[in-house]
PDB file of C-alpha atoms in Angstrom:
ATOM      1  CA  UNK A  24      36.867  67.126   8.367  1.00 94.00           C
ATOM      2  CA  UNK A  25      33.598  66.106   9.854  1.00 96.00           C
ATOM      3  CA  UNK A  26      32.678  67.991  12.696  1.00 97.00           C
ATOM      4  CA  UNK A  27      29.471  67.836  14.835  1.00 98.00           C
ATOM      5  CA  UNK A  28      29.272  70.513  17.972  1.00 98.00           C
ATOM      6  CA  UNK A  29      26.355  69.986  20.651  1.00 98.00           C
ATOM      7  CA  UNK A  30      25.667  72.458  23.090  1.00 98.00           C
ATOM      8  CA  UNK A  31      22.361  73.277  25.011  1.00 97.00           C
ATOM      9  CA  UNK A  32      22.881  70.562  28.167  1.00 97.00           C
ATOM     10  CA  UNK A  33      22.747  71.571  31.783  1.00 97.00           C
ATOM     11  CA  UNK A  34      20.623  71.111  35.058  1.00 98.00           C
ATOM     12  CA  UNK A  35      16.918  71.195  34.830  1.00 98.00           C
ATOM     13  CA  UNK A  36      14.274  70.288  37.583  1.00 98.00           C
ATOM     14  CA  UNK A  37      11.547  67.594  36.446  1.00 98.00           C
ATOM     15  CA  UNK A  38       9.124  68.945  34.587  1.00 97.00           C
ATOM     16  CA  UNK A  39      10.926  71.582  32.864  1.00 98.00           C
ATOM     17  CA  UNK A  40      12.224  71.385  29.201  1.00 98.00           C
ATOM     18  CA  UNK A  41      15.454  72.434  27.412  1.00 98.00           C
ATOM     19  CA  UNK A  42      16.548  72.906  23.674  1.00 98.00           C
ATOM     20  CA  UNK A  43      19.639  70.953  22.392  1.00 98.00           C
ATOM     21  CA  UNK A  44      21.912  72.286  19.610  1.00 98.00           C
ATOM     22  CA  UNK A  45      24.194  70.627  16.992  1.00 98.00           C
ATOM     23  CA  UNK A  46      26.134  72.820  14.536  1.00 98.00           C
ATOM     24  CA  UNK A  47      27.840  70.936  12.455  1.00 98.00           C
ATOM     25  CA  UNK A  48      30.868  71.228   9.160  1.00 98.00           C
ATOM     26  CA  UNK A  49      32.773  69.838   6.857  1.00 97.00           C
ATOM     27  CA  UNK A  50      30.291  67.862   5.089  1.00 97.00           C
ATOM     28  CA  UNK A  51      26.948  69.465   3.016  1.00 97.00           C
ATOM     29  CA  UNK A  52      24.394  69.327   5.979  1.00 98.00           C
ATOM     30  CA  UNK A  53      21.523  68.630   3.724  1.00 97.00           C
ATOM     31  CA  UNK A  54      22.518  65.626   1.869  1.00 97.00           C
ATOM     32  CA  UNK A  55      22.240  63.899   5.408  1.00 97.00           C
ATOM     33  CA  UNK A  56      19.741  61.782   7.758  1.00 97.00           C
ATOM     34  CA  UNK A  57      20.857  63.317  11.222  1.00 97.00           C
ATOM     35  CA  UNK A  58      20.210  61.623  14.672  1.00 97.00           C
ATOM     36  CA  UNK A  59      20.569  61.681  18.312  1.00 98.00           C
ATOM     37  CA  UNK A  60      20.996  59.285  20.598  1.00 98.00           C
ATOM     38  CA  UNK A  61      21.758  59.113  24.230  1.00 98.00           C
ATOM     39  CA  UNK A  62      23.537  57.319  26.958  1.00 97.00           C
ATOM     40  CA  UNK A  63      22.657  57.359  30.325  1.00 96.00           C
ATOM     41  CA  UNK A  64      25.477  57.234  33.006  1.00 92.00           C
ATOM     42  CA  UNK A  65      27.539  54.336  32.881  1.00 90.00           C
ATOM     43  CA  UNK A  66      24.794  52.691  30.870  1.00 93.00           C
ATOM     44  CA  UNK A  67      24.186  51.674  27.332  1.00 94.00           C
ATOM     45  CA  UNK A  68      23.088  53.918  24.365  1.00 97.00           C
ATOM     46  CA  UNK A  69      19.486  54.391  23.419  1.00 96.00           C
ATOM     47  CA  UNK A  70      18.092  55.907  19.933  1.00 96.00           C
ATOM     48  CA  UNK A  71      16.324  58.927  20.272  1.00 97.00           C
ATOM     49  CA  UNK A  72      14.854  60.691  17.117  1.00 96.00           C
ATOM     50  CA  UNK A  73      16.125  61.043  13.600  1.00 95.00           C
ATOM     51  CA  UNK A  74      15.117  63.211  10.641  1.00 97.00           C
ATOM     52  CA  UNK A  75      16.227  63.055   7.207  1.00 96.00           C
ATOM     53  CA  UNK A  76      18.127  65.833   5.112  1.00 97.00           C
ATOM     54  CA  UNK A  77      14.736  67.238   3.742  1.00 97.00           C
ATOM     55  CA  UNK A  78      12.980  67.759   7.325  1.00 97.00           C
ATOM     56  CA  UNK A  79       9.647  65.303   5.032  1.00 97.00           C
ATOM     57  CA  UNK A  80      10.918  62.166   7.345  1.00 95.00           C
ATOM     58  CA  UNK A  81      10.614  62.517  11.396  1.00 95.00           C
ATOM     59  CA  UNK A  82      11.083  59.059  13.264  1.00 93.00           C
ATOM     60  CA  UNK A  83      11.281  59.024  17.535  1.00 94.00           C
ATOM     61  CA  UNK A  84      11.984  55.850  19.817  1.00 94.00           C
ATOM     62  CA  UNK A  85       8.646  55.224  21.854  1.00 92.00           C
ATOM     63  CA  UNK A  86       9.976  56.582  25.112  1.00 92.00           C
ATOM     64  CA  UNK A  87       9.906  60.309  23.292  1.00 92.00           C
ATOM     65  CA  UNK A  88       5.984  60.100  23.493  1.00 82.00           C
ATOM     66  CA  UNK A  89       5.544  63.500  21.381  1.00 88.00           C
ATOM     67  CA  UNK A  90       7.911  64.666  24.394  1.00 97.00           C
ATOM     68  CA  UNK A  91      10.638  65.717  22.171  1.00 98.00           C
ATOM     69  CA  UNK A  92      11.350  66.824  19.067  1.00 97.00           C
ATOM     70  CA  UNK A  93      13.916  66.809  16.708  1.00 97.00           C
ATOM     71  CA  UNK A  94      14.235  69.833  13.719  1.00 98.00           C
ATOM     72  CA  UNK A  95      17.267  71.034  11.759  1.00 98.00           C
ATOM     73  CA  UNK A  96      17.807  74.371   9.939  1.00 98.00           C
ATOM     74  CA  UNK A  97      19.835  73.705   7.119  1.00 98.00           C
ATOM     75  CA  UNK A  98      20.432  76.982   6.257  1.00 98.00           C
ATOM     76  CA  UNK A  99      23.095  77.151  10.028  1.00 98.00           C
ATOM     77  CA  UNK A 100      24.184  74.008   9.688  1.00 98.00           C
ATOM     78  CA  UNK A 101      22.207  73.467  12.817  1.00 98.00           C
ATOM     79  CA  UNK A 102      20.031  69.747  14.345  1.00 98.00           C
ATOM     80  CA  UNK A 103      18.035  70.613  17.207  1.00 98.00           C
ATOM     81  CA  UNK A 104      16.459  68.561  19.716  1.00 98.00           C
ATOM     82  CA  UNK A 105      13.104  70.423  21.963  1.00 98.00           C
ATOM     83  CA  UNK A 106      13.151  68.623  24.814  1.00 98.00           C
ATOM     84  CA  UNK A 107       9.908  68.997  26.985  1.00 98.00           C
ATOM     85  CA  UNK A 108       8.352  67.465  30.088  1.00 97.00           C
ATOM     86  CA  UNK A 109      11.805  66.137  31.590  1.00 98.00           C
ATOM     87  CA  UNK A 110      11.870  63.465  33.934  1.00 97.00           C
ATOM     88  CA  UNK A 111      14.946  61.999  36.015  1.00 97.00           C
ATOM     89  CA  UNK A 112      14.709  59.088  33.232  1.00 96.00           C
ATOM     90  CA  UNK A 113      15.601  61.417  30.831  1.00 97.00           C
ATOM     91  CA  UNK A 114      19.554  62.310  31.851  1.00 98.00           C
ATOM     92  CA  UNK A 115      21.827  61.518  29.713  1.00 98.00           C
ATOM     93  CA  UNK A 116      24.929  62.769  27.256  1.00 98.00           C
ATOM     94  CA  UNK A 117      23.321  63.127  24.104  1.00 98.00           C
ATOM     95  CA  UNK A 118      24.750  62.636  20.780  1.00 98.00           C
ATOM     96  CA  UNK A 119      24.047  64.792  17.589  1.00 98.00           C
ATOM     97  CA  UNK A 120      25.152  61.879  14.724  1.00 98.00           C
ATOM     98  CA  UNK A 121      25.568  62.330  11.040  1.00 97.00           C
ATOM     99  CA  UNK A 122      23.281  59.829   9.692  1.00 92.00           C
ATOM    100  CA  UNK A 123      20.010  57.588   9.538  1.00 84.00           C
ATOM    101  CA  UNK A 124      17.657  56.173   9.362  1.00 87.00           C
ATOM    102  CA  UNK A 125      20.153  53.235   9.409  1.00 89.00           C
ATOM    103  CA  UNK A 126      23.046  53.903  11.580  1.00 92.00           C
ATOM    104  CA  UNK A 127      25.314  56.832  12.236  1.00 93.00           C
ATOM    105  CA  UNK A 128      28.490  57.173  10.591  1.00 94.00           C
ATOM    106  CA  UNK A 129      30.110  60.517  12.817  1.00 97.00           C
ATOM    107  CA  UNK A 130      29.171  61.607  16.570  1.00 97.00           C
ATOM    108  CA  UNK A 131      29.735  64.394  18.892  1.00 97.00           C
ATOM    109  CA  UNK A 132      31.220  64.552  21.487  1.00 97.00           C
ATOM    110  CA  UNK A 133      27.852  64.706  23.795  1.00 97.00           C
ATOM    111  CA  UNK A 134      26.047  67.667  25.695  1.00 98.00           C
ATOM    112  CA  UNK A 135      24.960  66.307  29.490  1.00 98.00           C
ATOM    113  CA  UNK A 136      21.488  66.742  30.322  1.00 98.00           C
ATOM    114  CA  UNK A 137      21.158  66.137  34.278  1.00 98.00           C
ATOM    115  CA  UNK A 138      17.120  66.567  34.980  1.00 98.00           C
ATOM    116  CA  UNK A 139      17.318  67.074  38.942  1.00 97.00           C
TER     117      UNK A 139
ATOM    118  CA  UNK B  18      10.651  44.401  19.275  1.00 84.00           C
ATOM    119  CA  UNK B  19      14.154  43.080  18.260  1.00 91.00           C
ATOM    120  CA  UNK B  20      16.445  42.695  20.980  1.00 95.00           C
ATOM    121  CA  UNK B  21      20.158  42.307  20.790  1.00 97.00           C
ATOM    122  CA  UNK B  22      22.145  40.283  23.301  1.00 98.00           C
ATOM    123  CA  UNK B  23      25.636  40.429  23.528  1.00 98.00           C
ATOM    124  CA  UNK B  24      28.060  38.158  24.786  1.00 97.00           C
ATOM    125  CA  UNK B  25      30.548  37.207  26.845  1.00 97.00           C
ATOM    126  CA  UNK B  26      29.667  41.088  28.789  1.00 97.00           C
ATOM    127  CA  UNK B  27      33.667  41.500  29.707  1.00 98.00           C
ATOM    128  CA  UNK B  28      36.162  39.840  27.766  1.00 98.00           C
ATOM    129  CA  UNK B  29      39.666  39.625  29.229  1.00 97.00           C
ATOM    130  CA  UNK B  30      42.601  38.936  26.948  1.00 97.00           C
ATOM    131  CA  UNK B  31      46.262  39.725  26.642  1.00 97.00           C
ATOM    132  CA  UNK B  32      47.385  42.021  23.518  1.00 97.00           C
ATOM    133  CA  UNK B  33      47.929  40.230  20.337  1.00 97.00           C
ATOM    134  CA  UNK B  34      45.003  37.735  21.287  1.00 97.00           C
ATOM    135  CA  UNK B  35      41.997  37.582  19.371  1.00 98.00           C
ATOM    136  CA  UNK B  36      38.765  38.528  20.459  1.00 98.00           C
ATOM    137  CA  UNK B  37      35.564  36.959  19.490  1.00 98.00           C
ATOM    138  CA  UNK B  38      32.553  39.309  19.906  1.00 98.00           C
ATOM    139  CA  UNK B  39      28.942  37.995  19.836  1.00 98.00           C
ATOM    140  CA  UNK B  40      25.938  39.914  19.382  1.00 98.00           C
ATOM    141  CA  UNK B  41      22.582  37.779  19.142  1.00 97.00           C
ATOM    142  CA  UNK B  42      18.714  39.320  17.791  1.00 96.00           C
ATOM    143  CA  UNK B  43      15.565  37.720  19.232  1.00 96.00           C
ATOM    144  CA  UNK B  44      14.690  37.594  15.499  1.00 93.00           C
ATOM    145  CA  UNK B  45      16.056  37.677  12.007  1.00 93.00           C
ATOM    146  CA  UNK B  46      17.886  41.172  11.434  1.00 91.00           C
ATOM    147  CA  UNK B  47      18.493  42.142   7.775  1.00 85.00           C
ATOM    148  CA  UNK B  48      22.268  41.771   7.424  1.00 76.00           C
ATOM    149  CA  UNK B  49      22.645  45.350   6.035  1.00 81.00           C
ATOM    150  CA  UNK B  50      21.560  46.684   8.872  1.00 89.00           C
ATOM    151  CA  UNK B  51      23.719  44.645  11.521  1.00 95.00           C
ATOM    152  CA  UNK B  52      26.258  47.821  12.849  1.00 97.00           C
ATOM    153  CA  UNK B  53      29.175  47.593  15.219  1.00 98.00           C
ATOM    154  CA  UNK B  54      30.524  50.389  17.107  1.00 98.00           C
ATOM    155  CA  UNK B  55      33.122  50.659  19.186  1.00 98.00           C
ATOM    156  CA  UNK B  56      33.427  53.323  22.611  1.00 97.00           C
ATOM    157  CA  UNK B  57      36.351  54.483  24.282  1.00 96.00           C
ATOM    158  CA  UNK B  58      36.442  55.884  28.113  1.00 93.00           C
ATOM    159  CA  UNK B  59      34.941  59.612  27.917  1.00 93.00           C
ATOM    160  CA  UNK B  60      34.704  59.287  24.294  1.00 96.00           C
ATOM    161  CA  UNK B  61      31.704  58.862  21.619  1.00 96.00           C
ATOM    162  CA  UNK B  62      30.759  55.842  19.851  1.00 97.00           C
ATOM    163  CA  UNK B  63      32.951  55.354  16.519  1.00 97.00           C
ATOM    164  CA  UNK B  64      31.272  53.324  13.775  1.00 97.00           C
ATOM    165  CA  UNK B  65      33.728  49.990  12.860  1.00 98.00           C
ATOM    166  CA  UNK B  66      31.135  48.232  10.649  1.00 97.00           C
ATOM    167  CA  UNK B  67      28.260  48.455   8.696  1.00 95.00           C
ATOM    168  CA  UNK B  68      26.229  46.042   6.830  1.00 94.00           C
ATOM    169  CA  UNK B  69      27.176  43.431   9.404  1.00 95.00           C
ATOM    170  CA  UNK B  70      30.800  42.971   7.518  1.00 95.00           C
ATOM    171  CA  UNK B  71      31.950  46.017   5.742  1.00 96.00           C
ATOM    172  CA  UNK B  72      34.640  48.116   7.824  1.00 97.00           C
ATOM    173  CA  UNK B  73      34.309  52.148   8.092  1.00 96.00           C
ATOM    174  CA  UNK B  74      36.269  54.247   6.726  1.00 94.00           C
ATOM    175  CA  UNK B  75      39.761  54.263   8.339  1.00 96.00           C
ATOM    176  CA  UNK B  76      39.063  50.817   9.984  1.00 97.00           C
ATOM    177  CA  UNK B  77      42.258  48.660  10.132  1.00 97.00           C
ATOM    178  CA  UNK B  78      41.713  45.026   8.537  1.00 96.00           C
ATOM    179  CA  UNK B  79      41.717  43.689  11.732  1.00 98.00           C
ATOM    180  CA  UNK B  80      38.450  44.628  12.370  1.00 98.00           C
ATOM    181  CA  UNK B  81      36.141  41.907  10.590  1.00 98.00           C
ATOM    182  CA  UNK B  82      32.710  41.313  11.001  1.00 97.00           C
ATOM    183  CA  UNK B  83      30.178  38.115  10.216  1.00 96.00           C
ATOM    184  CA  UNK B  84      27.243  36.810  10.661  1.00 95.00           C
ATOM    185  CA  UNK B  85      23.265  36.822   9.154  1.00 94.00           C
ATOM    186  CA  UNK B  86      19.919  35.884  10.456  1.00 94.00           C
ATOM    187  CA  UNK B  87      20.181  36.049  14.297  1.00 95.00           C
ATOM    188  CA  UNK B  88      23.901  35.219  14.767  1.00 96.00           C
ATOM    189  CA  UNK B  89      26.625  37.925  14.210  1.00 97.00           C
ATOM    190  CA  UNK B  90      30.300  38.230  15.091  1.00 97.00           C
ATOM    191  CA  UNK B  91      32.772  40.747  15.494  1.00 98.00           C
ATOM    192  CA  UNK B  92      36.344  39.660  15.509  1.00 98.00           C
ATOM    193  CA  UNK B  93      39.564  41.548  16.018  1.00 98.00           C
ATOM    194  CA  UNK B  94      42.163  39.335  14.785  1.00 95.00           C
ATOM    195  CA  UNK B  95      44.957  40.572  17.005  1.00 93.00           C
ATOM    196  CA  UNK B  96      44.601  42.893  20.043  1.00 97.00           C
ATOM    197  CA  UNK B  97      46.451  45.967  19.684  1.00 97.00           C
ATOM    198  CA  UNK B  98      46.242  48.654  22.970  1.00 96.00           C
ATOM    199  CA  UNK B  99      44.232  50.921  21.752  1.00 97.00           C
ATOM    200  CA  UNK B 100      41.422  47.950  20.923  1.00 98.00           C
ATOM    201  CA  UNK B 101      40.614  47.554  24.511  1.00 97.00           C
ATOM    202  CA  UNK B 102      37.475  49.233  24.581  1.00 98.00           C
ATOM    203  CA  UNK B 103      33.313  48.576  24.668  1.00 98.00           C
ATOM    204  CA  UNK B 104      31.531  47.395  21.736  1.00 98.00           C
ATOM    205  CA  UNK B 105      28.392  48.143  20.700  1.00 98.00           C
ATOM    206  CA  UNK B 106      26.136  45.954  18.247  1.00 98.00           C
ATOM    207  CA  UNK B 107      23.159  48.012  16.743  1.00 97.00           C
ATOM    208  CA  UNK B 108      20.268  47.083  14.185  1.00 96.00           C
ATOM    209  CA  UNK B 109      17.632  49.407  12.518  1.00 92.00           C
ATOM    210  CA  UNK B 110      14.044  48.822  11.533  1.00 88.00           C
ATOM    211  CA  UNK B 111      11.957  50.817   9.688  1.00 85.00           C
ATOM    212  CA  UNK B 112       9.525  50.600  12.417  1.00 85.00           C
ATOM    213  CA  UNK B 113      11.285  50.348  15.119  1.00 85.00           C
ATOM    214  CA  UNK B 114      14.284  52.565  14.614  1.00 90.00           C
ATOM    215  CA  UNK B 115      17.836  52.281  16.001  1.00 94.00           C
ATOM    216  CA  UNK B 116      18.020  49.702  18.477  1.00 95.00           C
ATOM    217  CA  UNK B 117      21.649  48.608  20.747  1.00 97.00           C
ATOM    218  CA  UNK B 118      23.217  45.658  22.146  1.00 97.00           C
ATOM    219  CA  UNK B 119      24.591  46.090  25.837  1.00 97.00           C
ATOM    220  CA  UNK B 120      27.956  46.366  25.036  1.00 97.00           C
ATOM    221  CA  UNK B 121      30.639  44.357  25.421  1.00 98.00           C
ATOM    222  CA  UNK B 122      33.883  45.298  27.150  1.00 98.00           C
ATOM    223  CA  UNK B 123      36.899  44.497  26.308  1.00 98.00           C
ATOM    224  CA  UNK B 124      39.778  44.738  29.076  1.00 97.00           C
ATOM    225  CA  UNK B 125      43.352  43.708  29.168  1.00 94.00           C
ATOM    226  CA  UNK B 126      44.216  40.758  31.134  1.00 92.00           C
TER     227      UNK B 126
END
């Protein structure tokens, strides 16, 4: 079955960056938009990035401000997410999701980012 | 900007009700790309519908979903336990990308 693994959260100070991971299986990796999204504690979710199967298509919500950004290697399966320039705004669980640009059909199960 | 408002924020009602969710744009949203998801305590997001009324894959029939234009629904025609839950609208853009409702929760009275 469809399985999406993030890992690559943790604590870091403002200002500092940190590289999310998403392996994924059970479905051919490159035949799919991929996204992240994230939710901020106890608050609602919020688009991030997505990029389609080919790496040709890149799209990022306004907030990103060429802080992030999203890359896969198709060859491991693998979505990434560079995260850069961290601010206290920016915690969050965030979501590796199968799918885009229109909506996202399977989700992790989250990797916390705390920025403190 | 499109922004989605959903209503009533908390709905309370008994299992075997039926719940009536609401999820509103500031402007005209293409139908196919109306989504509903639904998110369980500690737990991510699970897609329920797509296109504004076509269920997921391993959605029970309860789960329906209406609407077009501004105005879209979400109904669940009879509470079971495991329904009680938040629900998240969502609509895409081309330019805009991915954008969400508040949620609505749904609690057991």
């Amino acid at each position: 079955q469809v399985q999406l693994l993030e890992s690559g959260g943790g604590l870091v100070k403002p200002g500092g960056s940190l590289r999310l991971s998403c392996v994924v299986s059970g479905f051919t990796f490159s035949d799919y938009y991929m996204s992240w999204i994230r939710q901020a504690p106890e608050k609602g979710l919020e688009w991030v990035s997505c990029i389609s199967g080919d790496s040709n298509y890149r799209q990022d919500a306004d907030f990103v401000k060429g802080r992030f950004t999203v890359s896969r290697d198709n060859a491991k399966n693998s979505l990434y997410l560079q995260m850069n320039s961290l601010t206290a705004e920016d915690t969050a669980i965030y979501y590796c999701v199968r799918g885009g640009p229109a909506f996202g059909s399977d989700w992790g199960r989250g990797s916390l980012v705390t920025v403190s | 900007e499109i922004v989605l408002t959903q209503s009533p924020v908390t709905l309370s009602l008994s299992p075997g009700e039926r719940a009536t969710l609401s999820c509103r744009a500031s402007r005209t949203v293409k139908s196919n790309s109306l989504i509903w998801y639904q998110q369980k305590p500690g737990q991510a997001p699970r897609l329920l519908m797509y296109g504004a009324s076509s269920r997921a894959t391993g959605i029970p029939d309860r789960f329906s979903g209406s609407g077009s234009g501004t105005d879209f629904t979400l109904t669940i025609s009879g509470l079971e336990p495991e329904d009680f839950a938040l629900y998240y609208c969502q609509q895409y853009s081309s330019s805009l990308g991915w954008t969400f409702g508040q949620g609505t929760r749904v609690e057991i009275k």
